[in-house]
Amino acid sequence: MVPRVLRRLPPTAGAPRAGVRQRIDRLVREVVKFGAVGGAGVLVNLLVFNFVRHTTDLAVVRASIIATIVAIVFNYLGFRYFTYRDRDKSGRTREMSLFLLFSAIGLVIENGVLYTATYGFGWDSPLQSNIFKFLGIGIGTLFRFWSYRSWVFRAMPAREAVARAQTFMEHEDPTAMRTVDGAPVVRR
């Protein structure tokens, strides 16, 4: 039995709070997925950086740029097919162009920190290089998270997402219940 006080509340009384809660939950899931791919990308970046630095005669920043490029390719695959797999996929050329643009800016941020530490302050021991490489990755990651979610892997407009879901349901479930005019029955 529902108490009398609760019966008088309009059905949408808790809706704004639920909407905010859902947006926060989605953001948290996105940050966790972004962090998982990004964390793996950081490992790839640092491993390639140290491998190139210790097996070649390249300068520290050049080795770092190579490592960052390898990590950018790794991260694109992870973001497209894991973190943002539910996002709009219609403009792949635009997406790739923006991803490369913002990744290049992140590369400059990341390696600018390492360059400043190495050539500005003379901090170029292997430990110092790794510390400033990691610090640069962190600063670049903040920029990348904002730019990727805002410009590259944009969420589909709500109407388009609903239309795609309905089309999917119509094509994927031929045994779904239908009304007389052929529209699928919506269960609530």
Coordinates of C-alpha atoms in Angstrom, one line a residue:
M1 CA 0.0 0.0 0.0
V2 CA 1.4 3.4 -1.0
P3 CA 1.2 6.1 1.8
R4 CA -1.3 8.8 1.1
V5 CA 1.4 11.5 0.9
L6 CA 3.3 9.7 -1.9
R7 CA 0.1 9.3 -3.9
R8 CA -0.4 13.0 -4.3
L9 CA 3.0 13.6 -5.8
P10 CA 3.0 14.2 -9.6
P11 CA 4.6 11.3 -11.5
T12 CA 7.5 13.6 -12.6
A13 CA 8.4 14.9 -9.2
G14 CA 11.7 13.0 -9.0
A15 CA 12.5 13.2 -12.8
P16 CA 14.9 16.2 -12.7
R17 CA 16.9 14.5 -10.0
A18 CA 16.9 11.2 -11.9
G19 CA 18.1 13.0 -15.1
V20 CA 21.0 14.6 -13.3
R21 CA 21.9 11.3 -11.7
Q22 CA 21.9 9.5 -15.1
R23 CA 24.1 12.2 -16.6
I24 CA 26.6 11.9 -13.7
D25 CA 26.5 8.1 -14.0
R26 CA 27.2 8.3 -17.8
L27 CA 30.1 10.8 -17.2
V28 CA 31.6 8.6 -14.5
R29 CA 31.4 5.5 -16.9
E30 CA 33.0 7.6 -19.6
V31 CA 35.8 8.8 -17.4
V32 CA 36.5 5.3 -16.2
K33 CA 36.6 4.0 -19.8
F34 CA 38.7 6.9 -20.9
G35 CA 41.0 6.3 -18.0
A36 CA 41.4 2.6 -18.9
V37 CA 42.3 3.3 -22.5
G38 CA 44.4 6.3 -21.4
G39 CA 46.2 4.3 -18.8
A40 CA 47.1 1.6 -21.3
G41 CA 48.2 4.3 -23.7
V42 CA 50.5 5.8 -21.0
L43 CA 52.1 2.4 -20.5
V44 CA 52.6 2.1 -24.3
N45 CA 54.0 5.6 -24.4
L46 CA 56.4 5.1 -21.6
L47 CA 57.5 1.7 -22.8
V48 CA 58.2 2.9 -26.4
F49 CA 59.9 6.0 -25.0
N50 CA 62.3 4.1 -22.9
F51 CA 62.9 1.4 -25.5
V52 CA 63.7 4.0 -28.2
R53 CA 65.7 6.1 -25.8
H54 CA 67.9 3.2 -24.7
T55 CA 68.3 1.4 -28.0
T56 CA 69.0 4.4 -30.3
D57 CA 71.0 7.6 -30.2
L58 CA 68.0 9.8 -30.7
A59 CA 67.6 12.9 -28.5
V60 CA 65.2 12.6 -25.6
V61 CA 62.4 14.7 -27.1
R62 CA 62.6 12.9 -30.5
A63 CA 62.3 9.6 -28.7
S64 CA 59.3 11.0 -26.9
I65 CA 57.6 12.2 -30.0
I66 CA 57.9 8.7 -31.6
A67 CA 56.5 7.2 -28.4
T68 CA 53.6 9.7 -28.4
I69 CA 52.7 8.9 -32.0
V70 CA 52.6 5.2 -31.3
A71 CA 50.4 5.9 -28.2
I72 CA 48.1 8.1 -30.3
V73 CA 47.4 5.3 -32.7
F74 CA 46.8 2.9 -29.9
N75 CA 44.5 5.4 -28.1
Y76 CA 42.5 6.1 -31.2
L77 CA 41.6 2.4 -31.6
G78 CA 40.8 2.1 -27.9
F79 CA 38.6 5.3 -27.8
R80 CA 36.8 4.5 -31.1
Y81 CA 36.1 0.8 -30.3
F82 CA 35.8 0.9 -26.5
T83 CA 35.3 4.2 -24.8
Y84 CA 33.1 5.9 -27.5
R85 CA 31.8 3.0 -29.4
D86 CA 28.2 4.2 -28.9
R87 CA 28.9 7.6 -30.4
D88 CA 28.2 8.9 -33.8
K89 CA 30.2 7.0 -36.5
S90 CA 28.8 8.8 -39.6
G91 CA 31.7 11.2 -40.2
R92 CA 34.8 9.1 -39.9
T93 CA 37.0 11.5 -42.0
R94 CA 36.0 14.5 -39.8
E95 CA 36.5 12.4 -36.7
M96 CA 39.9 11.2 -37.7
S97 CA 41.0 14.8 -38.8
L98 CA 39.9 16.3 -35.5
F99 CA 41.4 13.4 -33.5
L100 CA 44.7 14.0 -35.2
L101 CA 44.5 17.7 -34.8
F102 CA 43.8 17.5 -31.0
S103 CA 46.3 14.7 -30.6
A104 CA 49.0 16.9 -32.3
I105 CA 48.2 19.7 -29.8
G106 CA 48.4 17.2 -27.0
L107 CA 51.7 16.0 -28.4
V108 CA 53.0 19.6 -28.3
I109 CA 51.8 20.0 -24.7
E110 CA 53.3 16.7 -23.6
N111 CA 56.6 17.1 -25.2
G112 CA 56.8 20.8 -24.4
V113 CA 57.0 19.9 -20.7
L114 CA 59.8 17.4 -21.4
Y115 CA 61.6 19.9 -23.7
T116 CA 61.5 22.6 -21.1
A117 CA 62.8 20.3 -18.4
T118 CA 65.5 18.8 -20.6
Y119 CA 66.8 21.9 -22.4
G120 CA 65.6 24.7 -20.2
F121 CA 66.7 23.3 -16.9
G122 CA 69.1 20.6 -17.9
W123 CA 67.1 17.8 -16.2
D124 CA 67.9 15.0 -18.5
S125 CA 68.8 11.9 -16.4
P126 CA 66.6 8.8 -17.3
L127 CA 64.6 9.3 -14.1
Q128 CA 64.1 13.0 -14.6
S129 CA 63.1 12.4 -18.3
N130 CA 60.5 9.8 -17.2
I131 CA 59.1 12.1 -14.5
F132 CA 58.7 15.0 -16.9
K133 CA 57.4 12.7 -19.7
F134 CA 54.7 11.4 -17.2
L135 CA 53.9 15.0 -16.1
G136 CA 53.5 16.1 -19.7
I137 CA 51.3 13.1 -20.4
G138 CA 49.1 14.1 -17.5
I139 CA 48.7 17.7 -18.6
G140 CA 48.1 16.6 -22.3
T141 CA 45.5 14.1 -21.1
L142 CA 43.4 16.8 -19.5
F143 CA 43.3 18.7 -22.8
R144 CA 42.7 15.5 -24.8
F145 CA 39.8 14.4 -22.6
W146 CA 38.0 17.7 -23.0
S147 CA 38.7 17.9 -26.8
Y148 CA 37.9 14.3 -27.7
R149 CA 34.6 14.3 -25.8
S150 CA 33.6 17.8 -27.0
W151 CA 34.7 17.7 -30.6
V152 CA 35.8 14.3 -31.8
F153 CA 33.6 11.6 -30.4
R154 CA 30.4 13.6 -30.0
A155 CA 27.2 12.1 -28.7
M156 CA 24.5 11.6 -31.2
P157 CA 21.5 14.0 -31.0
A158 CA 18.7 12.4 -29.0
R159 CA 16.3 12.1 -31.9
E160 CA 18.8 10.4 -34.1
A161 CA 19.7 7.9 -31.4
V162 CA 16.0 7.0 -30.9
A163 CA 15.5 6.6 -34.6
R164 CA 18.6 4.3 -34.9
A165 CA 17.4 2.3 -31.9
Q166 CA 13.9 1.9 -33.4
T167 CA 15.4 0.9 -36.8
F168 CA 17.6 -1.6 -35.1
M169 CA 14.7 -3.1 -33.2
E170 CA 12.6 -3.4 -36.3
H171 CA 15.3 -5.1 -38.3
E172 CA 16.7 -7.3 -35.6
D173 CA 13.5 -8.8 -34.1
P174 CA 11.2 -10.1 -36.7
T175 CA 9.0 -11.8 -34.0
A176 CA 8.4 -8.5 -32.1
M177 CA 4.8 -7.7 -31.4
R178 CA 3.3 -5.2 -33.8
T179 CA 0.2 -3.1 -33.9
V180 CA -2.3 -3.3 -36.8
D181 CA -0.5 -0.6 -38.7
G182 CA 2.9 -2.5 -38.4
A183 CA 4.5 -0.3 -35.7
P184 CA 6.3 -2.2 -32.9
V185 CA 4.4 -2.4 -29.6
V186 CA 6.2 -0.3 -26.9
R187 CA 6.1 -2.0 -23.5
R188 CA 6.2 0.3 -20.5

